[in-house]
PDB file of C-alpha atoms in Angstrom:
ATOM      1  CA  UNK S  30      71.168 145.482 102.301  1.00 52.00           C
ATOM      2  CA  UNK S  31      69.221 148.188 103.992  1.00 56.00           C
ATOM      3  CA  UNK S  32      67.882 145.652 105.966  1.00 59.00           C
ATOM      4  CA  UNK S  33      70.695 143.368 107.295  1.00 60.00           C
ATOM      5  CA  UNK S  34      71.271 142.044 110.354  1.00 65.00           C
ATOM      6  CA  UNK S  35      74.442 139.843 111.464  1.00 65.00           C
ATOM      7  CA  UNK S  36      71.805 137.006 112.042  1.00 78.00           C
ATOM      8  CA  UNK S  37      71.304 137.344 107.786  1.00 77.00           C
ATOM      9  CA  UNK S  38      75.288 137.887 107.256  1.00 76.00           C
ATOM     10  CA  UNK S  39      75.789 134.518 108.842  1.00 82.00           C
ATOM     11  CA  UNK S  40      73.064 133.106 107.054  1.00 85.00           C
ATOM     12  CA  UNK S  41      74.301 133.275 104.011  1.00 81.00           C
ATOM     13  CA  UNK S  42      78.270 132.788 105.177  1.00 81.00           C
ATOM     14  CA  UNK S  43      76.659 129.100 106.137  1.00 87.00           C
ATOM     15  CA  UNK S  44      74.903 128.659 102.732  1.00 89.00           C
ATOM     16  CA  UNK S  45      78.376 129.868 100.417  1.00 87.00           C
ATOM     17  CA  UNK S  46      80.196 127.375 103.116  1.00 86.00           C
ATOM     18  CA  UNK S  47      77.588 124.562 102.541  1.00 90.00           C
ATOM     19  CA  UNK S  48      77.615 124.510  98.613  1.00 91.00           C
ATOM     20  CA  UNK S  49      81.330 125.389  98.305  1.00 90.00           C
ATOM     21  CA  UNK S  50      81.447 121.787 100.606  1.00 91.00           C
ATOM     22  CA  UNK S  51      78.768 119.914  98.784  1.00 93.00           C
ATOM     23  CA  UNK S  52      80.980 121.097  95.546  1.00 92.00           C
ATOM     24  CA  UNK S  53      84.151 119.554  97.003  1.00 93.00           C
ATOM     25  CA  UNK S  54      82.327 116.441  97.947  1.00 94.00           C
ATOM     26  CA  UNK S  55      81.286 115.925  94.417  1.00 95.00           C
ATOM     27  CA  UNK S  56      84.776 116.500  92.835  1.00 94.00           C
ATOM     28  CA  UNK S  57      86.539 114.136  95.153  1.00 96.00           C
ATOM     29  CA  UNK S  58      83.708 111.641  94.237  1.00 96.00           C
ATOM     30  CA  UNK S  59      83.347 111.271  90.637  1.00 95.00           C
ATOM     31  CA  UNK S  60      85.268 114.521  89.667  1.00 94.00           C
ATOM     32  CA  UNK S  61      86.514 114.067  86.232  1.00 93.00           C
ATOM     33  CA  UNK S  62      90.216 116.171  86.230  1.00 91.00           C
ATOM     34  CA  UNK S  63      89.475 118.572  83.727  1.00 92.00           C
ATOM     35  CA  UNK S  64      88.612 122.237  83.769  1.00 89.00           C
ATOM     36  CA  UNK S  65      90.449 122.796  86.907  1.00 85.00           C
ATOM     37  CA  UNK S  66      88.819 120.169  88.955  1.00 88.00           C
ATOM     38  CA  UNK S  67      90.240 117.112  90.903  1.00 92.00           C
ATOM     39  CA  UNK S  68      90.249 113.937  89.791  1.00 95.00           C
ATOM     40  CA  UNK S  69      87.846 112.002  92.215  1.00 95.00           C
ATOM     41  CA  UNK S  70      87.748 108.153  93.235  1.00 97.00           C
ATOM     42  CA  UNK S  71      85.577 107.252  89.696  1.00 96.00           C
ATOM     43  CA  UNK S  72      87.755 109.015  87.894  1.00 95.00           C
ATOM     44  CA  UNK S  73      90.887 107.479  89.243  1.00 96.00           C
ATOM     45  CA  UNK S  74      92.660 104.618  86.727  1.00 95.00           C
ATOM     46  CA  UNK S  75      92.904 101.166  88.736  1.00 95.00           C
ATOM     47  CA  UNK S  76      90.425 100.907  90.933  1.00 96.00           C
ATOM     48  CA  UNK S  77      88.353  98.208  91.302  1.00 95.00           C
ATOM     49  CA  UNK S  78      84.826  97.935  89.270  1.00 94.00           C
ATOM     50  CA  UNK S  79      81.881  95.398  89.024  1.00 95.00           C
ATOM     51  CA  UNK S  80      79.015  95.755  86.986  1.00 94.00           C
ATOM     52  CA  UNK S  81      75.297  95.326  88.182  1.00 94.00           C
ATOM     53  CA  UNK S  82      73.061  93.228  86.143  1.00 92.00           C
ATOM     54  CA  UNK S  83      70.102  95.760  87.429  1.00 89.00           C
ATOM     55  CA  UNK S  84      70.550  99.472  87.637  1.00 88.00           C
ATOM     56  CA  UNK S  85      70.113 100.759  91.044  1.00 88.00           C
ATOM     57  CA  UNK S  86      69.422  97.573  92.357  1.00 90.00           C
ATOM     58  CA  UNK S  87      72.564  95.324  93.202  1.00 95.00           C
ATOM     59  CA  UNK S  88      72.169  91.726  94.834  1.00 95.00           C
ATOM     60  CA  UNK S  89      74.029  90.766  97.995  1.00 96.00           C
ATOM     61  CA  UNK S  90      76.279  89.353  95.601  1.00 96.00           C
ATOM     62  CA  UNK S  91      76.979  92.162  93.875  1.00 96.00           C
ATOM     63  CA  UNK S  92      77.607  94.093  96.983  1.00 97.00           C
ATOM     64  CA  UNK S  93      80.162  91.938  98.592  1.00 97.00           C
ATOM     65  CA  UNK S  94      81.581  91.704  94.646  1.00 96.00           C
ATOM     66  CA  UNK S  95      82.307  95.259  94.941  1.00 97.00           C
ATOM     67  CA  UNK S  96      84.207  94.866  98.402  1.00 96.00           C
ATOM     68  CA  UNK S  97      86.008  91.928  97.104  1.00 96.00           C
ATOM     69  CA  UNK S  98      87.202  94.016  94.568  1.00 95.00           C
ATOM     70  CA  UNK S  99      89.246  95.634  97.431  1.00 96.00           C
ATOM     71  CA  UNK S 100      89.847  92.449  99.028  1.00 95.00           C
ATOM     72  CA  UNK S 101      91.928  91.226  95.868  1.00 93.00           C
ATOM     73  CA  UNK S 102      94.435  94.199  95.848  1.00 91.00           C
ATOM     74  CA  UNK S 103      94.973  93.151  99.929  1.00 91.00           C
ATOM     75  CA  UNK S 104      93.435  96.870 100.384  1.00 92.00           C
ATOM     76  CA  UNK S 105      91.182  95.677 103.115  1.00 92.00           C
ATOM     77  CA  UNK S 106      92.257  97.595 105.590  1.00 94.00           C
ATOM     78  CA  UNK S 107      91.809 101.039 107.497  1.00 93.00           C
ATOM     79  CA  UNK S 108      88.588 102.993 107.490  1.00 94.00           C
ATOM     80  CA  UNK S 109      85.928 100.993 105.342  1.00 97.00           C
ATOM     81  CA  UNK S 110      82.795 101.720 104.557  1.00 98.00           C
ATOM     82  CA  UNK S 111      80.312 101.795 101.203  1.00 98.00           C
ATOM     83  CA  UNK S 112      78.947 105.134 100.020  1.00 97.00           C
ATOM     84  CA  UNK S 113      75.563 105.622  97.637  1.00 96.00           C
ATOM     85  CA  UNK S 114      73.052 107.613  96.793  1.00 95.00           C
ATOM     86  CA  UNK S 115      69.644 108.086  98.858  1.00 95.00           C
ATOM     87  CA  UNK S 116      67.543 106.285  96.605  1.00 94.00           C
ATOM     88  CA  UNK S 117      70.003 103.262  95.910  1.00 95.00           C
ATOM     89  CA  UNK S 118      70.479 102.738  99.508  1.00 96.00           C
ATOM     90  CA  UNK S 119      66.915 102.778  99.765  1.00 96.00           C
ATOM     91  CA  UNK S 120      66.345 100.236  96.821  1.00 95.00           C
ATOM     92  CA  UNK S 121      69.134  97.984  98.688  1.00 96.00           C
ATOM     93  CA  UNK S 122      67.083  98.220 102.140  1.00 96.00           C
ATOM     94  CA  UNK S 123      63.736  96.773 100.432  1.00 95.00           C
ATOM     95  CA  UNK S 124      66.359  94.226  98.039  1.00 94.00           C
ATOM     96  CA  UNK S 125      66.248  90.648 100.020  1.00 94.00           C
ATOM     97  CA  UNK S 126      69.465  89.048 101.176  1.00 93.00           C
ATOM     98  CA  UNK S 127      68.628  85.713  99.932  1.00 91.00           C
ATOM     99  CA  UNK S 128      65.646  83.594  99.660  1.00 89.00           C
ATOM    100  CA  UNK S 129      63.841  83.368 103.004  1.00 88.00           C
ATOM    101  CA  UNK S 130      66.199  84.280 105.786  1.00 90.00           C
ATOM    102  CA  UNK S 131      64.203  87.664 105.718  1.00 92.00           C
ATOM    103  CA  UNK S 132      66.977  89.967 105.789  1.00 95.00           C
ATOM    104  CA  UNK S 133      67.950  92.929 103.403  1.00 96.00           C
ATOM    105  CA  UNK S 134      71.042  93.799 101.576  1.00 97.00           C
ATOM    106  CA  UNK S 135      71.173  96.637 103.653  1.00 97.00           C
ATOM    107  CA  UNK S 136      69.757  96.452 107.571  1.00 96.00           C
ATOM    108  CA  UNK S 137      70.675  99.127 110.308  1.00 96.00           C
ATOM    109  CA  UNK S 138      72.564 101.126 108.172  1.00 96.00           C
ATOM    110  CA  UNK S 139      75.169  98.390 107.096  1.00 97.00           C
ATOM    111  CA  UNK S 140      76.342  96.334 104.371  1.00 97.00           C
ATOM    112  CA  UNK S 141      77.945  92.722 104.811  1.00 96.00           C
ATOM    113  CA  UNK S 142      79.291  94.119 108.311  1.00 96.00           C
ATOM    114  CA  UNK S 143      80.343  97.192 106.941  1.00 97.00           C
ATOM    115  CA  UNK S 144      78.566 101.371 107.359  1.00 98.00           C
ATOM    116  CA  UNK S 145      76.671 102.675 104.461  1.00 98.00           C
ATOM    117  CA  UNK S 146      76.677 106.662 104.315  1.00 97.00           C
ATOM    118  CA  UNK S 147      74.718 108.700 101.936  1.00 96.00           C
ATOM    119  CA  UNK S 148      75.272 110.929  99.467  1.00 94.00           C
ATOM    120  CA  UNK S 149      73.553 112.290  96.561  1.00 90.00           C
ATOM    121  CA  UNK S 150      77.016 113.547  94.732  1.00 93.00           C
ATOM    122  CA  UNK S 151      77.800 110.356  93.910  1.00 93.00           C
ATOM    123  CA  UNK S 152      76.749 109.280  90.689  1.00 92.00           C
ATOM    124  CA  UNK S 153      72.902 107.612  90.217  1.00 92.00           C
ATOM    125  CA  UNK S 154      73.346 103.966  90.901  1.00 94.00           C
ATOM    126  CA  UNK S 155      76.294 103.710  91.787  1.00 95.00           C
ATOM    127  CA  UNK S 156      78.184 102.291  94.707  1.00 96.00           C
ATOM    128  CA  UNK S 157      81.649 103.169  96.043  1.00 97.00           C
ATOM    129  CA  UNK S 158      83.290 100.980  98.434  1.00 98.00           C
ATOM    130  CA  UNK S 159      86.675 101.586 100.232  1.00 97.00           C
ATOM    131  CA  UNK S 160      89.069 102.816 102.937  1.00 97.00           C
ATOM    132  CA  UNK S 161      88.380 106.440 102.876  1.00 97.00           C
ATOM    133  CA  UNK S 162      91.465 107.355 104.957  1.00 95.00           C
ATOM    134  CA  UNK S 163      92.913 106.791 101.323  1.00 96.00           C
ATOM    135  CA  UNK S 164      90.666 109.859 100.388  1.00 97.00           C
ATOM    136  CA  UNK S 165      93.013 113.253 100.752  1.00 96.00           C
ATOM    137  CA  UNK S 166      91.410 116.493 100.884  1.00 95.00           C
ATOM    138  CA  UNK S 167      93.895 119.432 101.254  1.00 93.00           C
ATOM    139  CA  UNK S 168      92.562 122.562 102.361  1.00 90.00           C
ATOM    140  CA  UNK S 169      94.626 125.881 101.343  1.00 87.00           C
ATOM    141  CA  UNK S 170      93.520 128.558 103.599  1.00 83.00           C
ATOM    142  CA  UNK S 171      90.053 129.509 104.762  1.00 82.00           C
ATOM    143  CA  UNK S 172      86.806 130.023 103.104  1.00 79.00           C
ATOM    144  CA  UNK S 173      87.569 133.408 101.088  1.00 81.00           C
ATOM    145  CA  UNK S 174      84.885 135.714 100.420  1.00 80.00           C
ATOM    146  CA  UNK S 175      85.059 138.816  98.133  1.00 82.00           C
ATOM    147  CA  UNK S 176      82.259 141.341  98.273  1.00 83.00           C
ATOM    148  CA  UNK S 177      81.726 142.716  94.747  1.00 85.00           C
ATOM    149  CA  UNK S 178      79.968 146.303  95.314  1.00 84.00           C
ATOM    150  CA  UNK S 179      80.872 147.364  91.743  1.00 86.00           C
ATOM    151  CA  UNK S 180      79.194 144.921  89.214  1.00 85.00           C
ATOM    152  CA  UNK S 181      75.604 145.552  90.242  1.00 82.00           C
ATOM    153  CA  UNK S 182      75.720 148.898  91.873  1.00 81.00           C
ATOM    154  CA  UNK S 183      72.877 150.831  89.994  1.00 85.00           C
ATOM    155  CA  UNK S 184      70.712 148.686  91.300  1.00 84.00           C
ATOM    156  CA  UNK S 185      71.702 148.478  94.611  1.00 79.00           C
ATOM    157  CA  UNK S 186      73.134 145.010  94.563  1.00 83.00           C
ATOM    158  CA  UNK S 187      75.772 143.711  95.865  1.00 82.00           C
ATOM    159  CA  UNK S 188      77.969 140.275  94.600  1.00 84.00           C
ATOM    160  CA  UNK S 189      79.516 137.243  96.671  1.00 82.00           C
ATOM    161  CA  UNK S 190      81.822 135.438  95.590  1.00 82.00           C
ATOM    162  CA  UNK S 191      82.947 132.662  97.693  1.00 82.00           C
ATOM    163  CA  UNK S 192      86.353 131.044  97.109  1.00 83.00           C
ATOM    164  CA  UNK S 193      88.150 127.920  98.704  1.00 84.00           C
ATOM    165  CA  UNK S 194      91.470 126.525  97.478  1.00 87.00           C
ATOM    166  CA  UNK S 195      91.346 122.695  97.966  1.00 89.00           C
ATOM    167  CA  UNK S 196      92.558 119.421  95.969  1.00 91.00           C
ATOM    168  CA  UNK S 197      91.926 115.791  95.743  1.00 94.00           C
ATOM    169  CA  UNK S 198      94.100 112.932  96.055  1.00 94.00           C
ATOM    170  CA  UNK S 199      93.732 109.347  96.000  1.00 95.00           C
ATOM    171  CA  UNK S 200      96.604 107.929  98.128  1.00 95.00           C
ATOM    172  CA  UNK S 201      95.792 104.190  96.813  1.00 95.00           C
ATOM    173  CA  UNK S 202      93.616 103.890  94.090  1.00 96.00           C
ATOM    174  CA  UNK S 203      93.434  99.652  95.081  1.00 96.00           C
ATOM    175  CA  UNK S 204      91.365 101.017  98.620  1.00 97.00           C
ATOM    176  CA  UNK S 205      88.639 101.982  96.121  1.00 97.00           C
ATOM    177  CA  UNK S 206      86.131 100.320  94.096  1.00 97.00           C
ATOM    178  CA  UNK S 207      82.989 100.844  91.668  1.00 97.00           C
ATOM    179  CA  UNK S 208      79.913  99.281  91.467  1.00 96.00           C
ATOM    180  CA  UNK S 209      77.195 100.738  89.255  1.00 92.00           C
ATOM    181  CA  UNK S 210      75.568 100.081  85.938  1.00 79.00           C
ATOM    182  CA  UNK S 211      73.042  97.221  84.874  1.00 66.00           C
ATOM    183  CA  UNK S 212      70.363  97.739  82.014  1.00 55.00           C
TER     184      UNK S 212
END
């Protein structure tokens, strides 16, 4: 505190604003609706779901499964794209397409035609699929921060609390579906 610069103020500001968004992220992902939280795409009743026969690992198959899934509820339509984690999408780059054409379930950073993002909120091998403009995110106000000079005073300390009203919706839970699971 003694110390503090605005280059440090800001510093942290950006690291409260990061993890408050990585929080959101994860609660309009696979948040459960409980406890004051949204209730995220996995959470949401009737959306599509395919199980993998390996964990982590899903054949082309499986994949395009997942986006039929979509297909069948004639959601196929608006702003596609599959999400999963880091080290699934990495399993899926080394996974072969078929037998001998060479190619990969996932090559240049797509999946049967369609963008794979990254992100490691979703849940470990799994694999969301869908038209995210389905995916609303309401924003009340800014980023609120409340600077507690009180609790730890004695010491010279100083609390942050960081504070952003937001909630989930999923317009259509039929532009969504789950792929995850295996043994």
């Amino acid at each position: 505190l003694l110390q503090s610069s605005l280059d440090i103020e800001m510093i942290i500001r950006n690291e409260l604003a990061q993890r408050l968004a990585r929080a959101i992220d994860q609660n309009a992902l696979i948040g459960d609706g409980t406890g004051n939280t949204p209730t995220g795409i996995t959470s949401t009743s009737g959306i599509g779901s395919k199980t993998f026969a390996a964990a982590g690992n899903p054949t082309f198959g499986e994949v395009v499964d997942v986006e039929s899934q979509v297909a069948i509820d004639n959601a196929l339509m608006g702003s596609l794209s599959y999400l999963t984690t880091a080290a699934m999408a990495g399993a899926m780059k080394q996974k072969a397409k078929d037998a001998g054409s060479g190619r990969f379930v996932i090559e240049d950073g797509r999946a049967n035609g369609y963008p794979v993002a990254l992100s490691n909120a979703v849940t470990a091998n799994s694999l969301i699929f869908g038209n995210w403009s389905d995916l609303l995110i309401g924003f009340w106000g800014g980023l609120d921060l409340n600077i507690d000079t009180s609790t730890g005073s004695a010491a010279g300390r100083i609390r942050v609390v960081a504070l952003q009203d937001v909630d989930v919706a999923v317009r259509h839970a039929q532009s969504f579906a789950l792929g995850n699971g295996g043994a």
